[in-house]
Each structure stands twice: as structure tokens, then as C-alpha cells.
Amino acid sequence: MTKDVIALTPRMPDPLTVLAGLLSGGPDKLVGTAGEDAVVQLCDEQGRPLVSVEAPLLVQVAGEAERLLGATAPPVPFWWTEARATTGVEEAELLAGTFAARLATLAGGSAWPPEAARSLAVVKTDGVSVAPTPAAAQPAVDALTDKVAVVIQDRPVIAMTAWLSDAFRAAANAELGLQIVTSPGATLSPAVRNSLTGWPSRWVVQDEKDGYYDGLSGAVLRWQNGLFSPIEAADPVPGDPRTPVAAAYQEVATTGERQLAVSFRTVHPADDRLVLGGALESVWRELTGEAPAGWGTAEPANLPWSLRRLTDVAHERAPEPTWLVVVGGPDRRGLATVRISRTKAGVEEDVTLAFGYGPDEEPPLDALPRAAEVLATRHHLQSMLIQLRKARRDLAVPPRFEGPGVPLAFVLGAEEVREMPGDRARRTPLSEPPVQLGPSTRPSLYYPLPGDPSDLSGWQDFERLMRHLKGA
């Protein structure tokens, strides 16, 4: 049975509706709060949480319930109310389902998954107890060691929810890794994939044959010394343990789907009049013909696209960095993560963007130089990398090998070109010379990479270019 249950309702659950949901454990069930009172918790007799309920979220972006849950939601705007049950406690899972069922009944709408929210009856929890703190202290954390925090998720798409974002932040503050354990049918949102970058954080996939494996590398894992880590082969080579790769990870399907991936960094002079997000919007328009559909500080992305509101949020959080997720509409799947930070150089925007294409769709490769020039001439571009990769159109990351992208182009901003000694930036070991972007007095340079998009030779060209630009 699932551990997360979500009510999708056209009307905001009012206090009486929420109270009716909280009474799913009976009138004598303890209630507590967490997260600066943004999370309400039904607790056991010792005050430890059985079910944690997030404050209702107003979603104003179409397609987010379909993207993340595979569910049909009410027309936007609708309310997304999420309840998470403590792992391994059947009564807690029943409580979460009854809570969501009562909200969907009283506020209209539906609950996800449907099979978890079929009963409105009071759940008997007398004598039920859960894990002691600190494992139960963070609503999204199921186990805690001196090395990692472990989160168990059972959803079709593991998204960067507010809870999971808090778990990442808490683990980082405690200098711990975060390990996400899922069923083999789950996928990751790119927003989560981009956050699992440092050891010992990893995606742990349950597997009937191999037990557990890393969903991003395929390495077979075991729980050992307080964390999931790779095992060694039965006959390791000295100096090369040769970790076994799970058979399920190697089941590659050829679908013809592709992704166009664009990552770039801009550095703006610090100014009270600075409007953020314009660089991302410009690239999005060049590649799709329209602006992003929505954004948010977690998934689901709940706010309509607005440069002004995005800027206000980043300004309110400064000097702390701001992390954002940006999505496109259902017709053209696109997703970006944005990190805005204040540095000595100014205000930096680090953007990782991807669009998905089916086998009968062609990525707009001819628009890439125009997108690069807009960034170079209007948005203080520092650098940009463009890749094409064989991967899913819906952008979800499966626990299967997809292969790396092939670099199509690299762009160096005007300030970086100016600081490079001599004419090193213009004289490269590539067969094609760089294309000048912007005015000749302060140009940026666009380097087409002549590698074949059907193989990995583009990486060889890219590495040669990087070594040259660094003076190696």
C-alpha cells in the first residue's frame, strides 16, 4: 500500500473539512505540527507522527497532476493536499487514505491513488507506535544513520516535493547523504535527478533478481555500514573491483525519443531593478515559440509564469540562494531547474533545461544559434552547453541505461572571451571556426561541435576544446 496519498479538489479544503479528515483516527488522536506549523501531524500515544499532512497547495499550472501522478485532476486552478504515512505502519497508511478520501468527498475532486482512499470509516490505531526520533522527526525521512538519511517513495514519478526538498536541505545541513528507495516501476523527475549529484546520495531501486541497484549507474547495492553502497564482484581485478551491474538496468528499449538539453550560466550586475528569469524565458521562446507555463519552489510547479513574482521570491530569500523548477505545457514537455545565488561577481543564474521529442518530432536545432545570441547580447551569458540525447519524451528518468548526451555546441560569453589571452578563444583545434555573436567590439563565441550526433565523438571534440580554452 502506498505511503503518500494526495487529494485533488476544485475547492480549498476549509477548516471543517480538514478537521473531518484529521478525525479519521478518532476524536482522541493526538495532533501536532511541524515545519513552522505548515505541516499537521496525527501522532501516536508518545506524540510521534503517524501521518503528516502538508498545507493545501493551489496549483494553477495545467498538466502537473498528469505529469507527476498519471492522474486526472480538476481543471486549474485546483488544490493539492498531500498526506504522508509513516513507513511500515499499516494503520498509518489507512489513516492517510481515509484523510484523503474525506477531503475528496467534502471538497469534491478525487484522491490518488484511488485504491488507497476508499474508506471514510475511523481507523483503529489504539496501541499503535512508530519509530522513535530522530528517524520520525523529519516527515520525509524513513531511516537515519550517521552517514545518510533514507527516504522510501512509492509514486510513479519521484518529484521534488516540498517534503523531499526539506529532506535534501536537512541532510545537507547535517552533512549527510540522501538515499531515495523506490520500486522498479518508479521514475525520477529531472529536478530530483539533478540534485542527486554527490556521494553517498543515490537512487536505490528494489529489484527481484539483484536485490537493490543504483537507478542512475546500475551498480548492484547492499545495505552495509549504515548506507546503501556498491558490492564488489566475486572475482575482482586488483585495483578494479568491477561492481556488478544489475540486469534490469541494462534492458535498453529503442523508442526513437530524444531530449534537447541546454545548460547555461548568466552573471548579472547586482541591481535593485534586476528582473530574473528573462534568460530562461528567452531560450524557451526561441526553442518552442512560447513562454514557460509555470514555476514553483517545489513540485508540482503551481504558479503561472511570471518574471516579476519569480524575482520577488529570489529577492526575499537573498542573500540565501533560491532554487526553482520551471515547466512547460502538456503539448511540449519542458522542464528546467534554476539556481539563483548572490556572489562576488553579481547575481548568478544556473539553468539546466530539457525538452522532449517523439520519434516523429525534430528538435529545433536551427534555433540554437539564435537562442545563444539572445543570451549573449541581452542576458550577460557566461557559458552554455547544448546536447542531444536518446531519452524519454516525457523527461522522466527511468532506472535504465539511457546513455550520455552528445554535445552539439558550446558558447563562451563576452567577458570570458575578453579575459582569455591573445587570440586563444578564436583559434581552436576544431575543424569549424567559432561563430561570433554580438558586436565585434565585445563578441561572444559559438563553437559548433562537428561530432556525429549518433555517436560519442562529440565528447572528444568538446574535451579538446576545453583543454585548449584552459591553456592545457
Coordinates of C-alpha atoms in Angstrom, one line a residue:
M1 CA 0.0 0.0 0.0
T2 CA 1.3 3.5 -0.8
K3 CA 2.8 5.8 1.8
D4 CA 1.8 9.0 0.0
V5 CA -1.9 9.9 -0.6
I6 CA -3.0 13.1 -2.3
A7 CA -6.4 14.8 -2.5
L8 CA -7.0 16.8 -5.7
T9 CA -10.0 19.1 -5.1
P10 CA -11.6 22.0 -7.0
R11 CA -12.3 23.8 -3.8
M12 CA -9.9 24.6 -1.0
P13 CA -10.4 22.3 2.0
D14 CA -11.8 24.6 4.6
P15 CA -11.0 24.1 8.4
L16 CA -14.0 21.9 9.0
T17 CA -13.1 19.7 6.1
V18 CA -9.5 19.3 7.3
L19 CA -10.9 18.7 10.8
A20 CA -13.1 15.9 9.5
G21 CA -10.0 14.4 7.8
L22 CA -7.9 14.6 10.9
L23 CA -10.7 12.8 12.9
S24 CA -10.0 9.7 10.7
G25 CA -8.2 8.3 13.7
G26 CA -10.9 9.1 16.1
P27 CA -11.5 12.1 18.4
D28 CA -8.8 11.2 20.9
K29 CA -5.9 11.1 18.4
L30 CA -3.0 13.4 19.2
V31 CA -2.4 16.3 16.8
G32 CA 0.9 18.1 16.4
T33 CA 2.6 20.5 14.0
A34 CA 5.9 20.8 12.2
G35 CA 7.6 23.0 9.7
E36 CA 6.7 26.3 11.3
D37 CA 3.1 24.9 11.6
A38 CA 2.9 24.3 7.8
V39 CA 2.6 20.5 8.5
V40 CA -0.2 19.0 10.7
Q41 CA 0.6 15.5 12.1
L42 CA -1.6 12.8 13.6
C43 CA 0.5 11.2 16.3
D44 CA 0.8 8.0 18.4
E45 CA 0.5 8.0 22.2
Q46 CA 4.0 9.2 22.6
G47 CA 3.5 12.1 20.2
R48 CA 5.4 10.7 17.3
P49 CA 3.8 11.2 13.8
L50 CA 1.7 8.5 12.2
V51 CA 0.6 10.8 9.3
S52 CA 1.9 14.2 8.2
V53 CA -0.3 16.5 6.2
E54 CA 1.0 19.3 4.1
A55 CA -0.9 22.6 3.9
P56 CA -3.2 22.6 0.7
L57 CA -1.3 23.9 -2.3
L58 CA -3.2 25.9 -5.1
V59 CA -2.0 24.5 -8.4
Q60 CA -2.5 27.0 -11.3
V61 CA -0.5 25.1 -14.0
A62 CA -2.2 22.6 -16.2
G63 CA -0.7 19.1 -16.6
E64 CA 1.1 18.8 -13.3
A65 CA -1.1 16.0 -11.9
E66 CA -0.9 14.1 -15.1
R67 CA 2.9 14.5 -15.3
L68 CA 3.7 13.5 -11.7
L69 CA 0.8 11.2 -10.8
G70 CA -0.7 10.0 -14.0
A71 CA -4.0 11.2 -12.5
T72 CA -6.7 13.3 -14.0
A73 CA -7.1 16.5 -11.9
P74 CA -9.9 19.0 -11.8
P75 CA -9.5 22.0 -14.2
V76 CA -7.0 24.5 -13.0
P77 CA -6.8 26.1 -10.5
F78 CA -7.2 23.1 -8.1
W79 CA -6.0 22.3 -4.6
W80 CA -3.3 19.6 -4.0
T81 CA -3.3 18.3 -0.4
E82 CA -0.7 15.7 0.4
A83 CA -0.6 13.2 3.3
R84 CA 2.4 11.0 4.0
A85 CA 2.1 8.0 6.2
T86 CA 4.9 6.7 8.4
T87 CA 6.6 3.8 6.6
G88 CA 5.9 0.2 7.7
V89 CA 2.8 1.1 9.8
E90 CA -0.3 -0.3 8.1
E91 CA -2.7 1.8 10.3
A92 CA -0.8 4.9 9.3
E93 CA -1.3 4.1 5.7
L94 CA -5.0 3.6 6.3
L95 CA -5.2 6.9 8.2
A96 CA -3.6 8.7 5.2
G97 CA -6.1 7.1 2.8
T98 CA -9.1 7.9 5.0
F99 CA -7.9 11.5 5.4
A100 CA -7.7 12.0 1.6
A101 CA -11.0 10.2 1.0
R102 CA -12.8 12.5 3.4
L103 CA -11.2 15.6 1.8
A104 CA -12.2 14.4 -1.7
T105 CA -15.8 13.7 -0.6
L106 CA -16.3 17.0 1.2
A107 CA -14.4 19.3 -1.1
G108 CA -15.1 17.5 -4.4
G109 CA -12.5 16.0 -6.7
S110 CA -10.6 12.8 -6.2
A111 CA -7.8 11.1 -4.3
W112 CA -4.6 9.5 -5.6
P113 CA -4.1 6.6 -5.7
P114 CA -7.8 5.6 -5.8
E115 CA -7.3 2.3 -4.1
A116 CA -5.7 4.0 -1.0
A117 CA -8.7 6.2 -0.4
R118 CA -11.8 4.1 -0.5
S119 CA -12.9 4.2 3.1
L120 CA -14.3 7.0 5.2
A121 CA -14.5 5.0 8.4
V122 CA -12.5 5.7 11.5
V123 CA -9.2 3.8 11.6
K124 CA -8.5 2.0 14.8
T125 CA -5.0 2.9 16.0
D126 CA -5.1 2.1 19.7
G127 CA -1.7 0.9 20.9
V128 CA 0.0 1.6 17.5
S129 CA 3.5 3.1 17.9
V130 CA 6.1 4.3 15.4
A131 CA 9.8 4.7 15.2
P132 CA 11.4 7.0 17.7
T133 CA 13.1 10.2 16.8
P134 CA 15.3 11.2 15.0
A135 CA 14.0 8.8 12.2
A136 CA 10.5 10.2 12.6
A137 CA 11.5 13.8 13.2
Q138 CA 11.6 14.8 9.5
P139 CA 8.3 13.9 7.7
A140 CA 10.0 12.7 4.6
V141 CA 12.8 10.6 6.2
D142 CA 12.2 7.0 7.0
A143 CA 15.6 6.0 8.4
L144 CA 18.6 7.9 9.7
T145 CA 22.2 6.8 10.2
D146 CA 25.4 8.7 10.8
K147 CA 26.0 8.6 7.1
V148 CA 22.7 9.0 5.2
A149 CA 19.0 9.9 5.5
V150 CA 16.9 7.3 3.7
V151 CA 13.6 8.2 2.1
I152 CA 11.2 5.4 0.8
Q153 CA 8.9 6.5 -2.0
D154 CA 6.1 4.7 -3.9
R155 CA 5.0 7.0 -6.6
P156 CA 5.1 6.8 -10.4
V157 CA 7.4 9.9 -10.5
I158 CA 9.6 10.8 -7.6
A159 CA 9.3 14.6 -7.7
M160 CA 11.0 17.4 -5.8
T161 CA 8.1 17.9 -3.4
A162 CA 8.3 20.4 -0.6
W163 CA 8.9 17.4 1.8
L164 CA 11.7 15.9 -0.3
S165 CA 13.2 19.4 -0.7
D166 CA 13.2 19.8 3.1
A167 CA 14.8 16.3 3.4
F168 CA 17.6 17.3 1.0
R169 CA 18.2 20.5 2.9
A170 CA 18.2 18.8 6.3
A171 CA 20.6 16.1 5.1
A172 CA 22.9 18.7 3.6
N173 CA 22.9 20.8 6.8
A174 CA 23.7 17.6 8.8
E175 CA 26.5 16.7 6.3
L176 CA 24.6 13.5 5.4
G177 CA 23.8 11.9 2.0
L178 CA 20.2 11.3 0.9
Q179 CA 19.3 7.9 -0.5
I180 CA 15.9 7.5 -2.1
V181 CA 14.5 4.0 -2.2
T182 CA 11.8 3.2 -4.8
S183 CA 10.0 0.3 -6.5
P184 CA 11.4 -0.8 -10.0
G185 CA 8.5 0.9 -11.8
A186 CA 9.2 4.4 -10.5
T187 CA 11.0 7.2 -12.4
L188 CA 12.7 10.4 -11.2
S189 CA 11.8 13.9 -12.1
P190 CA 14.8 15.7 -13.7
A191 CA 14.6 18.1 -10.7
V192 CA 15.4 15.2 -8.4
R193 CA 17.9 13.7 -10.8
N194 CA 19.9 16.9 -10.9
S195 CA 20.0 17.0 -7.0
L196 CA 21.5 13.5 -6.6
T197 CA 25.0 14.6 -7.6
G198 CA 27.2 13.9 -4.6
W199 CA 28.3 10.7 -2.8
P200 CA 26.8 9.0 -0.9
S201 CA 23.4 10.3 -2.2
R202 CA 21.9 7.9 -4.7
W203 CA 18.7 6.4 -6.1
V204 CA 18.2 2.9 -4.8
V205 CA 15.9 0.7 -6.9
Q206 CA 14.4 -2.5 -5.5
D207 CA 14.9 -5.5 -7.8
E208 CA 13.7 -9.1 -7.6
K209 CA 16.9 -10.6 -9.1
D210 CA 19.7 -8.4 -7.7
G211 CA 18.0 -7.0 -4.5
Y212 CA 18.9 -3.4 -5.0
Y213 CA 20.8 -1.3 -7.6
D214 CA 21.6 2.3 -8.3
G215 CA 19.0 3.6 -10.7
L216 CA 21.5 6.1 -12.3
S217 CA 24.6 3.8 -12.7
G218 CA 23.2 0.3 -12.5
A219 CA 25.6 -0.7 -9.7
V220 CA 24.3 -3.5 -7.6
L221 CA 23.9 -2.3 -4.0
R222 CA 23.7 -3.7 -0.5
W223 CA 22.9 -2.2 2.9
Q224 CA 26.2 -2.2 4.6
N225 CA 27.8 0.0 7.3
G226 CA 24.8 2.3 7.6
L227 CA 24.1 3.0 3.9
F228 CA 23.4 1.5 0.5
S229 CA 26.7 1.1 -1.3
P230 CA 28.1 -1.0 -4.3
I231 CA 29.2 -4.5 -3.8
E232 CA 32.3 -6.0 -5.3
A233 CA 32.4 -8.7 -7.9
A234 CA 33.1 -12.3 -6.8
D235 CA 36.4 -12.2 -8.8
P236 CA 37.6 -8.5 -8.6
V237 CA 40.7 -7.4 -10.5
P238 CA 43.4 -5.8 -8.4
G239 CA 42.7 -2.0 -8.3
D240 CA 39.4 -2.5 -10.2
P241 CA 36.6 -4.0 -8.1
R242 CA 34.3 -4.1 -11.1
T243 CA 31.0 -3.6 -9.3
P244 CA 28.3 -5.8 -10.9
V245 CA 25.6 -4.0 -13.0
A246 CA 22.0 -5.1 -12.5
A247 CA 20.4 -6.9 -15.4
A248 CA 17.3 -4.8 -15.2
Y249 CA 19.4 -1.6 -15.7
Q250 CA 20.8 -3.0 -19.0
E251 CA 17.3 -3.6 -20.5
V252 CA 17.5 -0.8 -23.1
A253 CA 14.5 0.0 -25.2
T254 CA 14.9 1.7 -28.5
T255 CA 12.0 4.2 -28.9
G256 CA 13.4 6.9 -31.1
E257 CA 12.6 9.5 -28.4
R258 CA 15.1 12.3 -27.8
Q259 CA 15.8 15.2 -25.5
L260 CA 17.4 18.5 -26.3
A261 CA 19.4 19.6 -23.2
V262 CA 20.6 23.2 -22.6
S263 CA 22.6 24.3 -19.6
F264 CA 23.9 27.8 -19.1
R265 CA 25.0 30.3 -16.6
T266 CA 24.4 34.1 -16.6
V267 CA 26.0 36.6 -14.3
H268 CA 24.1 39.9 -13.9
P269 CA 25.4 43.0 -12.2
A270 CA 23.7 43.4 -8.8
D271 CA 21.0 46.0 -9.2
D272 CA 17.7 46.6 -7.4
R273 CA 16.0 46.9 -10.8
L274 CA 17.2 43.5 -12.0
V275 CA 14.5 41.2 -13.3
L276 CA 15.4 37.5 -13.1
G277 CA 14.2 34.6 -15.3
G278 CA 14.4 36.6 -18.5
A279 CA 17.3 34.5 -19.9
L280 CA 15.3 31.2 -19.4
E281 CA 12.2 32.7 -21.0
S282 CA 14.2 33.9 -24.0
V283 CA 15.7 30.5 -24.7
W284 CA 12.3 28.9 -24.1
R285 CA 10.6 31.2 -26.6
E286 CA 13.3 30.6 -29.2
L287 CA 13.0 26.8 -29.0
T288 CA 9.3 26.5 -28.6
G289 CA 7.7 29.7 -29.7
E290 CA 6.1 30.4 -26.3
A291 CA 6.9 31.2 -22.7
P292 CA 7.1 28.6 -19.9
A293 CA 3.7 27.6 -18.5
G294 CA 4.6 27.7 -14.8
W295 CA 7.1 27.6 -12.0
G296 CA 7.5 26.9 -8.3
T297 CA 9.9 26.4 -5.4
A298 CA 9.0 22.7 -5.4
E299 CA 7.0 20.2 -7.5
P300 CA 4.2 20.3 -8.5
A301 CA 5.0 23.7 -10.2
N302 CA 2.0 25.6 -9.0
L303 CA 2.4 29.2 -10.2
P304 CA 1.7 30.7 -13.6
W305 CA 4.9 32.0 -15.3
S306 CA 5.7 35.5 -14.0
L307 CA 9.1 37.2 -14.1
R308 CA 8.1 39.7 -11.5
R309 CA 6.9 37.2 -9.0
L310 CA 9.9 35.0 -9.5
T311 CA 12.2 38.0 -9.0
D312 CA 10.3 38.9 -5.8
V313 CA 10.8 35.4 -4.3
A314 CA 14.5 35.4 -5.1
H315 CA 14.9 39.0 -3.7
E316 CA 13.1 38.0 -0.4
R317 CA 15.4 35.0 0.1
A318 CA 18.6 36.8 -0.7
P319 CA 21.4 36.5 0.3
E320 CA 20.4 32.8 0.6
P321 CA 20.2 31.1 -2.8
T322 CA 16.9 30.3 -4.4
W323 CA 16.1 27.0 -6.2
L324 CA 13.2 26.9 -8.7
V325 CA 11.6 24.4 -11.1
V326 CA 10.0 25.7 -14.4
V327 CA 7.7 23.6 -16.6
G328 CA 6.1 23.8 -20.0
G329 CA 2.6 22.9 -21.0
P330 CA 1.3 19.4 -21.7
D331 CA 1.8 19.8 -25.5
R332 CA 5.5 20.4 -25.3
R333 CA 7.2 18.8 -22.4
G334 CA 9.9 21.0 -21.0
L335 CA 11.5 21.3 -17.6
A336 CA 14.2 23.5 -16.1
T337 CA 15.8 23.8 -12.7
V338 CA 17.2 27.3 -11.8
R339 CA 19.5 28.2 -9.0
I340 CA 19.8 31.9 -8.3
S341 CA 22.7 33.0 -6.0
R342 CA 24.4 36.2 -5.0
T343 CA 28.2 36.0 -5.5
K344 CA 31.1 38.5 -5.6
A345 CA 30.6 38.6 -9.4
G346 CA 27.0 39.6 -9.1
V347 CA 23.7 37.7 -9.3
E348 CA 24.2 34.3 -11.0
E349 CA 21.5 32.1 -12.6
D350 CA 22.5 28.5 -13.2
V351 CA 19.9 26.9 -15.5
T352 CA 19.5 23.2 -16.6
L353 CA 16.8 22.9 -19.3
A354 CA 15.5 19.9 -21.3
F355 CA 12.8 19.4 -23.9
G356 CA 11.4 16.1 -25.0
Y357 CA 10.7 14.9 -28.6
G358 CA 8.9 11.9 -30.0
P359 CA 10.3 9.7 -32.9
D360 CA 8.3 11.8 -35.4
E361 CA 9.4 15.2 -34.0
E362 CA 12.5 17.1 -34.9
P363 CA 14.3 19.2 -32.3
P364 CA 14.7 22.8 -33.5
L365 CA 18.5 22.7 -34.0
D366 CA 18.4 25.7 -36.3
A367 CA 17.1 27.9 -33.5
L368 CA 20.1 27.2 -31.2
P369 CA 22.4 29.9 -32.6
R370 CA 19.6 32.5 -32.2
A371 CA 19.0 31.4 -28.6
A372 CA 22.7 31.6 -27.8
E373 CA 22.9 35.1 -29.4
V374 CA 19.9 36.4 -27.3
L375 CA 21.6 35.2 -24.1
A376 CA 25.0 36.6 -25.2
T377 CA 23.7 40.1 -26.1
R378 CA 20.9 40.6 -23.6
H379 CA 21.4 38.5 -20.6
H380 CA 25.2 38.5 -19.6
L381 CA 25.9 34.9 -20.7
Q382 CA 28.9 33.3 -19.1
S383 CA 28.8 29.9 -20.8
M384 CA 26.4 27.5 -22.4
L385 CA 26.4 23.8 -23.4
I386 CA 23.9 22.2 -25.8
Q387 CA 23.4 18.4 -26.0
L388 CA 21.2 15.9 -27.8
R389 CA 20.5 12.6 -26.1
K390 CA 18.4 9.5 -26.6
A391 CA 15.9 9.7 -23.8
R392 CA 12.3 9.8 -23.0
R393 CA 10.0 12.5 -24.4
D394 CA 8.2 12.9 -21.1
L395 CA 11.6 13.8 -19.5
A396 CA 11.1 11.2 -16.6
V397 CA 14.3 9.5 -15.7
P398 CA 13.9 5.6 -15.7
P399 CA 16.1 3.2 -13.8
R400 CA 17.6 2.0 -17.1
F401 CA 20.6 3.0 -19.1
E402 CA 19.8 5.9 -21.5
G403 CA 23.3 6.9 -22.4
P404 CA 25.0 10.3 -22.3
G405 CA 24.1 13.3 -24.5
V406 CA 26.2 14.3 -27.5
P407 CA 27.5 17.9 -27.3
L408 CA 26.2 20.0 -30.3
A409 CA 27.7 23.3 -29.4
F410 CA 29.5 25.3 -26.6
V411 CA 29.2 29.1 -26.1
L412 CA 31.6 31.3 -24.3
G413 CA 30.3 34.7 -23.0
A414 CA 31.8 38.0 -24.0
E415 CA 33.6 38.6 -20.7
E416 CA 35.2 35.2 -20.7
V417 CA 36.4 35.8 -24.3
R418 CA 37.8 39.2 -23.3
E419 CA 39.8 37.8 -20.4
M420 CA 41.4 35.0 -22.5
P421 CA 44.9 35.8 -23.5
G422 CA 45.7 36.6 -27.1
D423 CA 43.5 35.0 -29.8
R424 CA 43.2 31.7 -28.0
A425 CA 39.4 31.9 -27.9
R426 CA 39.3 32.3 -31.7
R427 CA 41.9 29.8 -32.7
T428 CA 40.7 26.3 -31.8
P429 CA 41.7 22.7 -32.7
L430 CA 38.2 22.1 -34.1
S431 CA 37.6 21.8 -37.8
E432 CA 34.9 24.5 -37.8
P433 CA 35.8 28.0 -36.5
P434 CA 33.7 29.7 -33.8
V435 CA 30.8 31.9 -34.8
Q436 CA 30.9 35.4 -33.5
L437 CA 27.8 36.5 -31.6
G438 CA 27.1 40.2 -30.7
P439 CA 29.1 43.3 -31.6
S440 CA 32.7 42.8 -32.8
T441 CA 34.0 45.1 -30.1
R442 CA 32.7 42.7 -27.4
P443 CA 31.8 39.4 -29.0
S444 CA 30.7 36.1 -27.6
L445 CA 31.8 32.9 -29.4
Y446 CA 29.6 30.0 -30.5
Y447 CA 31.6 26.8 -31.1
P448 CA 29.8 24.2 -33.3
L449 CA 31.0 20.7 -32.4
P450 CA 31.3 18.6 -35.5
G451 CA 30.9 15.3 -33.8
D452 CA 28.4 12.9 -35.2
P453 CA 25.1 13.1 -33.0
S454 CA 24.7 9.3 -33.5
D455 CA 27.9 8.5 -31.5
L456 CA 30.1 9.9 -28.8
S457 CA 32.8 11.6 -30.9
G458 CA 31.2 15.0 -29.9
W459 CA 32.6 14.5 -26.4
Q460 CA 36.1 14.1 -27.8
D461 CA 35.7 17.4 -29.7
F462 CA 34.3 19.0 -26.5
E463 CA 37.2 17.8 -24.4
R464 CA 39.8 19.0 -26.9
L465 CA 38.1 22.4 -27.0
M466 CA 38.0 22.7 -23.1
R467 CA 41.7 21.8 -22.9
H468 CA 42.5 24.4 -25.5
L469 CA 40.5 27.2 -23.8
K470 CA 42.1 26.4 -20.4
G471 CA 45.6 26.6 -22.0
A472 CA 46.4 22.9 -21.4

